[in-house]
Every structure is written in C-alpha cells, then in structure tokens.
mmCIF file of N, CA and C in Angstrom:
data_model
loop_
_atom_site.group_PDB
_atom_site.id
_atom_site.type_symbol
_atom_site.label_atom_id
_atom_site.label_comp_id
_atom_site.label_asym_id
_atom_site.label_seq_id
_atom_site.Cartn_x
_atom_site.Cartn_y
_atom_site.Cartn_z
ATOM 1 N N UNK A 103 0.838 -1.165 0.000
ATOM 2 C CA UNK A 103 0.000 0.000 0.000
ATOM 3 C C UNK A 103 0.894 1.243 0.000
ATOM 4 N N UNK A 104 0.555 2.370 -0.455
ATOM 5 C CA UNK A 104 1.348 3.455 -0.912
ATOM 6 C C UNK A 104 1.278 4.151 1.146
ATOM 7 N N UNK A 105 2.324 5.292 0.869
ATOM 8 C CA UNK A 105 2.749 5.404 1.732
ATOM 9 C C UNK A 105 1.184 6.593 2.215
ATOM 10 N N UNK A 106 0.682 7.180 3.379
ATOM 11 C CA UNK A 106 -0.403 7.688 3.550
ATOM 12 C C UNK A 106 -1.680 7.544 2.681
ATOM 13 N N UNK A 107 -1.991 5.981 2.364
ATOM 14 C CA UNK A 107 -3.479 5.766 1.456
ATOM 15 C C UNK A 107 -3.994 4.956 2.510
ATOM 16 N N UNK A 108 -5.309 4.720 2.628
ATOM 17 C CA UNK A 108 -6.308 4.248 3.046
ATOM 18 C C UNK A 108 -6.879 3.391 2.533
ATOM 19 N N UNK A 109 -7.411 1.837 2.627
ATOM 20 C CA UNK A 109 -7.450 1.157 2.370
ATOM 21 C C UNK A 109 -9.388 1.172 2.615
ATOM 22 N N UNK A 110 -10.124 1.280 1.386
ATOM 23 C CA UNK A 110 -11.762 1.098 1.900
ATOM 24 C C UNK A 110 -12.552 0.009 1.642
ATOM 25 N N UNK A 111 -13.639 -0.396 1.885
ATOM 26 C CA UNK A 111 -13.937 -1.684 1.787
ATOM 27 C C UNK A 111 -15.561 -1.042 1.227
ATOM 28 N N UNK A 112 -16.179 -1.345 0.136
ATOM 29 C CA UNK A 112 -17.277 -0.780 -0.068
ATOM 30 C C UNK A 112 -18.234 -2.466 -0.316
ATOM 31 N N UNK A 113 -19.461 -2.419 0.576
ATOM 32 C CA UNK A 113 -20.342 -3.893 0.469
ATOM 33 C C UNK A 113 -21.184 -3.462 -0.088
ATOM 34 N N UNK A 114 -22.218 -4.323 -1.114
ATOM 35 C CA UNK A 114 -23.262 -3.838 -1.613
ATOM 36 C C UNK A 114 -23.864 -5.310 -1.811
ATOM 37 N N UNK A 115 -25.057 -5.329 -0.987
ATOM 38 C CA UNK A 115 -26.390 -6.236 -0.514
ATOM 39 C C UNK A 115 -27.497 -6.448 -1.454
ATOM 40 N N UNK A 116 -28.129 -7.456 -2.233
ATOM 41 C CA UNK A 116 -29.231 -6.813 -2.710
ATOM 42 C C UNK A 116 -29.767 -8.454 -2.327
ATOM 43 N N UNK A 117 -31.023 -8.272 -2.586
ATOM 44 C CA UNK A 117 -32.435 -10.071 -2.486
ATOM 45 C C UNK A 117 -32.860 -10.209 -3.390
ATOM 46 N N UNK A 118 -32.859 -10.695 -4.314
ATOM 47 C CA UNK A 118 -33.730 -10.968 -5.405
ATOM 48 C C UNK A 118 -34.978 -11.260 -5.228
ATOM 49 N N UNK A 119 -35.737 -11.398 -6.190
ATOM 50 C CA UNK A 119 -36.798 -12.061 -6.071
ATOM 51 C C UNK A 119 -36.864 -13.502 -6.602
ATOM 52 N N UNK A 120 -37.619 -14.521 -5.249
ATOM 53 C CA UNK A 120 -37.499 -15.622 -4.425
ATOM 54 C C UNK A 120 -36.818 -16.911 -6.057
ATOM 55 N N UNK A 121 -36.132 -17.354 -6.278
ATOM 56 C CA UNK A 121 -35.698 -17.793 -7.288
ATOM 57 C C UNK A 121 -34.701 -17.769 -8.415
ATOM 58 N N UNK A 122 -34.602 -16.447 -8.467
ATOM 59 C CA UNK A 122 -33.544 -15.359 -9.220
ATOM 60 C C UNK A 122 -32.667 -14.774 -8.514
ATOM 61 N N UNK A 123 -32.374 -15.936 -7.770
ATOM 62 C CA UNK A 123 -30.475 -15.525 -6.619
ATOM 63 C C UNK A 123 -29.562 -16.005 -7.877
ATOM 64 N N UNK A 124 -29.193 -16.559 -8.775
ATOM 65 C CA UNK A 124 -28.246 -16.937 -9.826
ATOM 66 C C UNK A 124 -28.566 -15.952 -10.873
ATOM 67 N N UNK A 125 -29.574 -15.557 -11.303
ATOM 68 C CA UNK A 125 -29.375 -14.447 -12.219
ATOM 69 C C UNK A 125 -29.158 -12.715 -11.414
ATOM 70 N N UNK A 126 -29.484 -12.887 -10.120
ATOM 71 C CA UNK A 126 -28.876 -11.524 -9.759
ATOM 72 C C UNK A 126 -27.556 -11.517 -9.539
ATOM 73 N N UNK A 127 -26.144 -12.837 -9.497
ATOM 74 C CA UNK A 127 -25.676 -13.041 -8.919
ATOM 75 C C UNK A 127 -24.824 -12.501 -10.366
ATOM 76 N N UNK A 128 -24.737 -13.420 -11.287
ATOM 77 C CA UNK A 128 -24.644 -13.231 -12.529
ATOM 78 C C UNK A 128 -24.670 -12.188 -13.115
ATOM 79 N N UNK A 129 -25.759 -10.893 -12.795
ATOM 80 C CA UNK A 129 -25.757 -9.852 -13.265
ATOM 81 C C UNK A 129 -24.598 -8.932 -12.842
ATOM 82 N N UNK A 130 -24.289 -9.157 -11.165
ATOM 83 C CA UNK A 130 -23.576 -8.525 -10.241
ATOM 84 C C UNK A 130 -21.932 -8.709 -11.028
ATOM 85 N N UNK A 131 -22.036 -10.113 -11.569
ATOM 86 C CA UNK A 131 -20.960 -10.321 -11.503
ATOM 87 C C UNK A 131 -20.522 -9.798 -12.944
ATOM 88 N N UNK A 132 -20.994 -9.455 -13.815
ATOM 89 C CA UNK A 132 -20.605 -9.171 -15.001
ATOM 90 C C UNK A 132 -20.914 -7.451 -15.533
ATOM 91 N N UNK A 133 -21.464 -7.194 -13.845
ATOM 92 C CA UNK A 133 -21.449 -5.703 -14.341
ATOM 93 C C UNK A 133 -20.005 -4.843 -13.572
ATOM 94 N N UNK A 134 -19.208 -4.120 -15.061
ATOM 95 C CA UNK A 134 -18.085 -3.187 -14.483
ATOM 96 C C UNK A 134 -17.845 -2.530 -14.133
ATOM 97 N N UNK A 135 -17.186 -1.896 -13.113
ATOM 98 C CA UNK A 135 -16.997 -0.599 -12.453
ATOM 99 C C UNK A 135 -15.935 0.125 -13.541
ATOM 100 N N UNK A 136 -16.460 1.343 -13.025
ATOM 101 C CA UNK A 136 -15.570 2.181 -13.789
ATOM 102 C C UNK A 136 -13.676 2.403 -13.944
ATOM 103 N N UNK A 137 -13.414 1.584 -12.427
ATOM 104 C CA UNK A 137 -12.430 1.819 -12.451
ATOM 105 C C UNK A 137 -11.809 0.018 -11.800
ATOM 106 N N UNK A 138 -10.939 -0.777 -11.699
ATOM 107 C CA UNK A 138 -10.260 -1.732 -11.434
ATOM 108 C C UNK A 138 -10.059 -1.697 -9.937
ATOM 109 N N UNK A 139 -10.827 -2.228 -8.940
ATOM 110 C CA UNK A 139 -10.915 -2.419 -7.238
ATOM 111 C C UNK A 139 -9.078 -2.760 -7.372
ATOM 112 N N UNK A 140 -8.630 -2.816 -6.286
ATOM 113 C CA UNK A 140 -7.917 -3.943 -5.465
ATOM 114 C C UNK A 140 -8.354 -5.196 -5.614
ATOM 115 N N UNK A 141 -9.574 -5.408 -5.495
ATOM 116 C CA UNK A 141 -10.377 -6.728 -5.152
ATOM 117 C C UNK A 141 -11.714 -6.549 -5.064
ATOM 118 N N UNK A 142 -12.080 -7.589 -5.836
ATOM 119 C CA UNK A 142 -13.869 -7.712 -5.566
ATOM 120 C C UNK A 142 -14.004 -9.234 -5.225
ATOM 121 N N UNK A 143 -14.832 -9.270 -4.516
ATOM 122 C CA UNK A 143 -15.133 -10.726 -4.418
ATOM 123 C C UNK A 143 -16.933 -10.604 -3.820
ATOM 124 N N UNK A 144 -17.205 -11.977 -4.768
ATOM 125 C CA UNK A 144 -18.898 -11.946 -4.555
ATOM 126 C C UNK A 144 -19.323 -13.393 -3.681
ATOM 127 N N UNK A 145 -20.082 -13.119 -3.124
ATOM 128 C CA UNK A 145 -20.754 -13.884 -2.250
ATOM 129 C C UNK A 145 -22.070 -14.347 -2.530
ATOM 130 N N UNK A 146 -22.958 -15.710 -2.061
ATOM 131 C CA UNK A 146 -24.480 -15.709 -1.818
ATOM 132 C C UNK A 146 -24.622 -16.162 -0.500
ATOM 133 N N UNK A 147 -25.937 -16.177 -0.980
ATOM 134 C CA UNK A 147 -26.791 -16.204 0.654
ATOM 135 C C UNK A 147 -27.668 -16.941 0.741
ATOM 136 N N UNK A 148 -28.471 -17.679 1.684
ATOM 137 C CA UNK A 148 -29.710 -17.948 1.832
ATOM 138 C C UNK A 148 -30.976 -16.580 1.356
ATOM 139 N N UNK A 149 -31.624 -17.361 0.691
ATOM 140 C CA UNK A 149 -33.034 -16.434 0.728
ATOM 141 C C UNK A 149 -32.591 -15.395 -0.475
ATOM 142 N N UNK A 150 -32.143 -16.036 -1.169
ATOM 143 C CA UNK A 150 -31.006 -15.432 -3.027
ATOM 144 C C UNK A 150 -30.987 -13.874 -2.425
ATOM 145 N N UNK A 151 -29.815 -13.884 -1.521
ATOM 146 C CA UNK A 151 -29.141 -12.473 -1.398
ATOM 147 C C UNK A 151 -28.015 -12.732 -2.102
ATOM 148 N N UNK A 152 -27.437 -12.112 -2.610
ATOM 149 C CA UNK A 152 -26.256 -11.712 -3.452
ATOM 150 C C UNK A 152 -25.313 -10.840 -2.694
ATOM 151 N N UNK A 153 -24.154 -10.380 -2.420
ATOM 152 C CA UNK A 153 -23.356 -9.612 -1.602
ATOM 153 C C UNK A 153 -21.823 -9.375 -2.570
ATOM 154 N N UNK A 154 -21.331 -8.050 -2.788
ATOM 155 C CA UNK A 154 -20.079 -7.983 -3.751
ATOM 156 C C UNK A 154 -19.479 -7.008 -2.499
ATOM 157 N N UNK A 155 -18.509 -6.971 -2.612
ATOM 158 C CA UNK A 155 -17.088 -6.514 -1.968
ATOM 159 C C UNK A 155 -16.224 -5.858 -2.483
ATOM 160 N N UNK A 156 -15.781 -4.565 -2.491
ATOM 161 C CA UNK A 156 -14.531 -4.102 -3.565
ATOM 162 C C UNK A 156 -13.818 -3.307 -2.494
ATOM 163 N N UNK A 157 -12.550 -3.533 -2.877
ATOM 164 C CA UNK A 157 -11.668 -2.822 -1.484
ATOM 165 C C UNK A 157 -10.858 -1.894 -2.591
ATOM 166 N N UNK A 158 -10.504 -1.007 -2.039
ATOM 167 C CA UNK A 158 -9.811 0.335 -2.813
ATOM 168 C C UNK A 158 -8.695 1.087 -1.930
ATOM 169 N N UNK A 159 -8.197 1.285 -2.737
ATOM 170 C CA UNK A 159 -6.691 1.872 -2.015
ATOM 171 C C UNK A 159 -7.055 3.481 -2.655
ATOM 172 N N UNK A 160 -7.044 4.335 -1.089
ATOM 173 C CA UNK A 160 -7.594 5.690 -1.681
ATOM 174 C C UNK A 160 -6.452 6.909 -1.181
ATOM 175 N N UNK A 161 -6.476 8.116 -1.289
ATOM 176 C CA UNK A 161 -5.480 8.921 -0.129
ATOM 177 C C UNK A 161 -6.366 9.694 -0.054
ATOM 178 N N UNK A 162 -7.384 9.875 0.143
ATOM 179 C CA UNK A 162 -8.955 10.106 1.193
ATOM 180 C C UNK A 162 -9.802 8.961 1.658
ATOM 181 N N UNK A 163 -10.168 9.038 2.812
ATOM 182 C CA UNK A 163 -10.951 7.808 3.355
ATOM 183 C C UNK A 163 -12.420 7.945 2.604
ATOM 184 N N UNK A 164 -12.924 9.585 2.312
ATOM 185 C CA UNK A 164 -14.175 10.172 1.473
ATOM 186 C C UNK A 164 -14.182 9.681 -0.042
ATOM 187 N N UNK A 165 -13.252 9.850 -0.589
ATOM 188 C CA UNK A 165 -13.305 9.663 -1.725
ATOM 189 C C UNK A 165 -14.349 8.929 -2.419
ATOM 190 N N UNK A 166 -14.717 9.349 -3.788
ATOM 191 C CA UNK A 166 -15.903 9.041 -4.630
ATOM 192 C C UNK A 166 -14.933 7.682 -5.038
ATOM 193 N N UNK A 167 -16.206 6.819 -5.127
ATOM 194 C CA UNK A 167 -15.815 5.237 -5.926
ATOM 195 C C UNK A 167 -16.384 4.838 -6.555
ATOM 196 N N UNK A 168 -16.757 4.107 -7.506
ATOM 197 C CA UNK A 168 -17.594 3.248 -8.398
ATOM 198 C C UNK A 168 -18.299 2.427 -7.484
ATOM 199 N N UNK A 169 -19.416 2.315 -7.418
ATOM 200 C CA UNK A 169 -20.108 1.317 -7.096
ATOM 201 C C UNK A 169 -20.855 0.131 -7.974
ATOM 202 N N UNK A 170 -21.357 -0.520 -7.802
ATOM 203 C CA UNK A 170 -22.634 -1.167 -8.399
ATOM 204 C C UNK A 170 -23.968 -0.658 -8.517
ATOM 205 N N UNK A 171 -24.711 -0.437 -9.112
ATOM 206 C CA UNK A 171 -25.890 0.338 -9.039
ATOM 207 C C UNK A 171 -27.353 -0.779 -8.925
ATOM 208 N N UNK A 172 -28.008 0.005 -9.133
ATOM 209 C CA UNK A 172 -29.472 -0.470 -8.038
ATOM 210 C C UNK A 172 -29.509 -1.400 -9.372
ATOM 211 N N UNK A 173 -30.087 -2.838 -9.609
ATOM 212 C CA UNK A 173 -30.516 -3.784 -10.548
ATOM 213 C C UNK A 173 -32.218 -2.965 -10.820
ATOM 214 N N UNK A 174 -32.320 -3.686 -11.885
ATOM 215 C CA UNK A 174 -33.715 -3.776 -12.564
ATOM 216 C C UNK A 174 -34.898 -3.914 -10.876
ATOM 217 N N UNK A 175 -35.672 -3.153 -11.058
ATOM 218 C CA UNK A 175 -36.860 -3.225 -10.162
ATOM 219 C C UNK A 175 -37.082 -5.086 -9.884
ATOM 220 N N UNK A 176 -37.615 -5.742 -11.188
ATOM 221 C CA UNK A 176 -38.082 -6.640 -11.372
ATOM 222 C C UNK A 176 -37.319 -7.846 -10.949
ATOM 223 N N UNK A 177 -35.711 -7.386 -10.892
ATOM 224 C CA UNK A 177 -34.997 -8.824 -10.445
ATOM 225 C C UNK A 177 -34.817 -8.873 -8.740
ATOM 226 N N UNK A 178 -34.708 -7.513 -8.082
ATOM 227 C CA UNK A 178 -35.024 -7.381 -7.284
ATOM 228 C C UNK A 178 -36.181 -7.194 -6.031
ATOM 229 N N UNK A 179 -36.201 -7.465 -4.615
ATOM 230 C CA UNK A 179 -37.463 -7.232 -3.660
ATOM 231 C C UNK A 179 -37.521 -5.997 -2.543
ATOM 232 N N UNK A 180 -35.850 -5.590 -3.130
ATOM 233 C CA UNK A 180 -36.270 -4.229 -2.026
ATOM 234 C C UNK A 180 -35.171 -3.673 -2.544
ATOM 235 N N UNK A 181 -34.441 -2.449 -1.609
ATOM 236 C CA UNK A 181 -33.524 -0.980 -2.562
ATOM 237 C C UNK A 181 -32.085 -2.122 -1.765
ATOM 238 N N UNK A 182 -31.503 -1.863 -2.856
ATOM 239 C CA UNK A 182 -29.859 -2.026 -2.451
ATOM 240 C C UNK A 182 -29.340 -1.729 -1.225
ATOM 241 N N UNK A 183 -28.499 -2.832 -0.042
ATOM 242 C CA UNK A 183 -28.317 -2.055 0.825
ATOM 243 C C UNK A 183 -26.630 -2.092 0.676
ATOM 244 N N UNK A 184 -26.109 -0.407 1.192
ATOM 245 C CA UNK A 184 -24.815 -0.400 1.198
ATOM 246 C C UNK A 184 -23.832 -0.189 2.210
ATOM 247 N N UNK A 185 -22.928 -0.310 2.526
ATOM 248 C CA UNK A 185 -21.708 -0.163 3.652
ATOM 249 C C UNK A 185 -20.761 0.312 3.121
ATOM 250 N N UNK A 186 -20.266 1.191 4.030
ATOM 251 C CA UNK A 186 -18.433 1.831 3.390
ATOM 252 C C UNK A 186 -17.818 1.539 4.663
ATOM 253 N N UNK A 187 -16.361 1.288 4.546
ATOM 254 C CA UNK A 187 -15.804 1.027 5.983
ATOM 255 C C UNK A 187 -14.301 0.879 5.556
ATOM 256 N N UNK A 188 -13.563 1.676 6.781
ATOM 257 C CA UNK A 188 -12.158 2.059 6.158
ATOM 258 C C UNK A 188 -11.448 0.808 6.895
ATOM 259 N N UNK A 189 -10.058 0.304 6.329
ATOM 260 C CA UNK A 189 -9.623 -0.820 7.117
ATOM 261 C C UNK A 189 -8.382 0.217 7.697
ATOM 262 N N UNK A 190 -8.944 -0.494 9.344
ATOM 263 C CA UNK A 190 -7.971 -0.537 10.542
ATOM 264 C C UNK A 190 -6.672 -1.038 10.816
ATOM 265 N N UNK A 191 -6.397 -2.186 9.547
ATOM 266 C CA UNK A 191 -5.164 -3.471 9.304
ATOM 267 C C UNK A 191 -5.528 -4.575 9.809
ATOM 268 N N UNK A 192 -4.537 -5.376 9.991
ATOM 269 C CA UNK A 192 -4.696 -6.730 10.095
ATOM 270 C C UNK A 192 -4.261 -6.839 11.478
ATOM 271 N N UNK A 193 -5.070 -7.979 12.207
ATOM 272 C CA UNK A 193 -4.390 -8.178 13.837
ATOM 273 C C UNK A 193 -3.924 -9.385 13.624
#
C-alpha cells in the first residue's frame, strides 16, 4: 500500500426475487466498475441475497468510488443495501 493511502472496503447487498439468486448473482458479476478495485469478491446467501465486496486503495478515506448500481426493479425485492468502511489493518 502506498505510503499515507487508506485502504476502503465498499459492500453492496441486494435479495432478489425468491428464485432469481443466480441471475442476480450473474448480473452482479458481469457488471463493471468504472475503475479496477484492489479486489472484488462476490458472495451468496440464503433467501437469493447476493453480496459484492470491492476494497480500494484511496489517499482520502471520502473519496468518490464506483459502485454497483441499483438492478432492474423486477430482479429485485427491495432498494440495495450499502456499507463503506475504512480498514484498521490486520491483527
């Protein structure tokens, strides 16, 4: 990591609707951010939640990032939920 950057962790949550956890998962996964994370890594869930991860090396903890954006009404059952959270390091 560069010398004074910040390391952020941005989560983004969504549920499909009851069946369509592999095509939201799928969608998540093939849609690009504008810019190349550190790392993304995607997750599922019980009850077809979908969950993506992108960690970013920033020199503001504020800084604007690419996210994932809200899916189609229809593949989804409720609004996107999101988290930002700066890393503390490793214990």
């Amino acid at each position: 990591m560069s010398a004074g950057a910040t390391v952020v962790a941005l989560m983004w949550e969504a549920r499909a609707v009851q069946g369509r956890g592999a095509e939201l998962l799928e969608w998540a996964r093939a849609h690009e951010l504008a810019r190349e994370p550190l790392r993304r890594e995607s997750f599922r869930a019980a009850g077809d939640r979908v969950l993506v991860i992108t960690w970013w090396e920033v020199a503001d903890a504020g800084a604007e990032l690419p996210e994932l954006p809200e899916p189609t009404a229809d593949l989804i059952t409720r609004a996107v939920h999101r988290w930002r959270f700066e890393s503390l390091g490793t214990d």
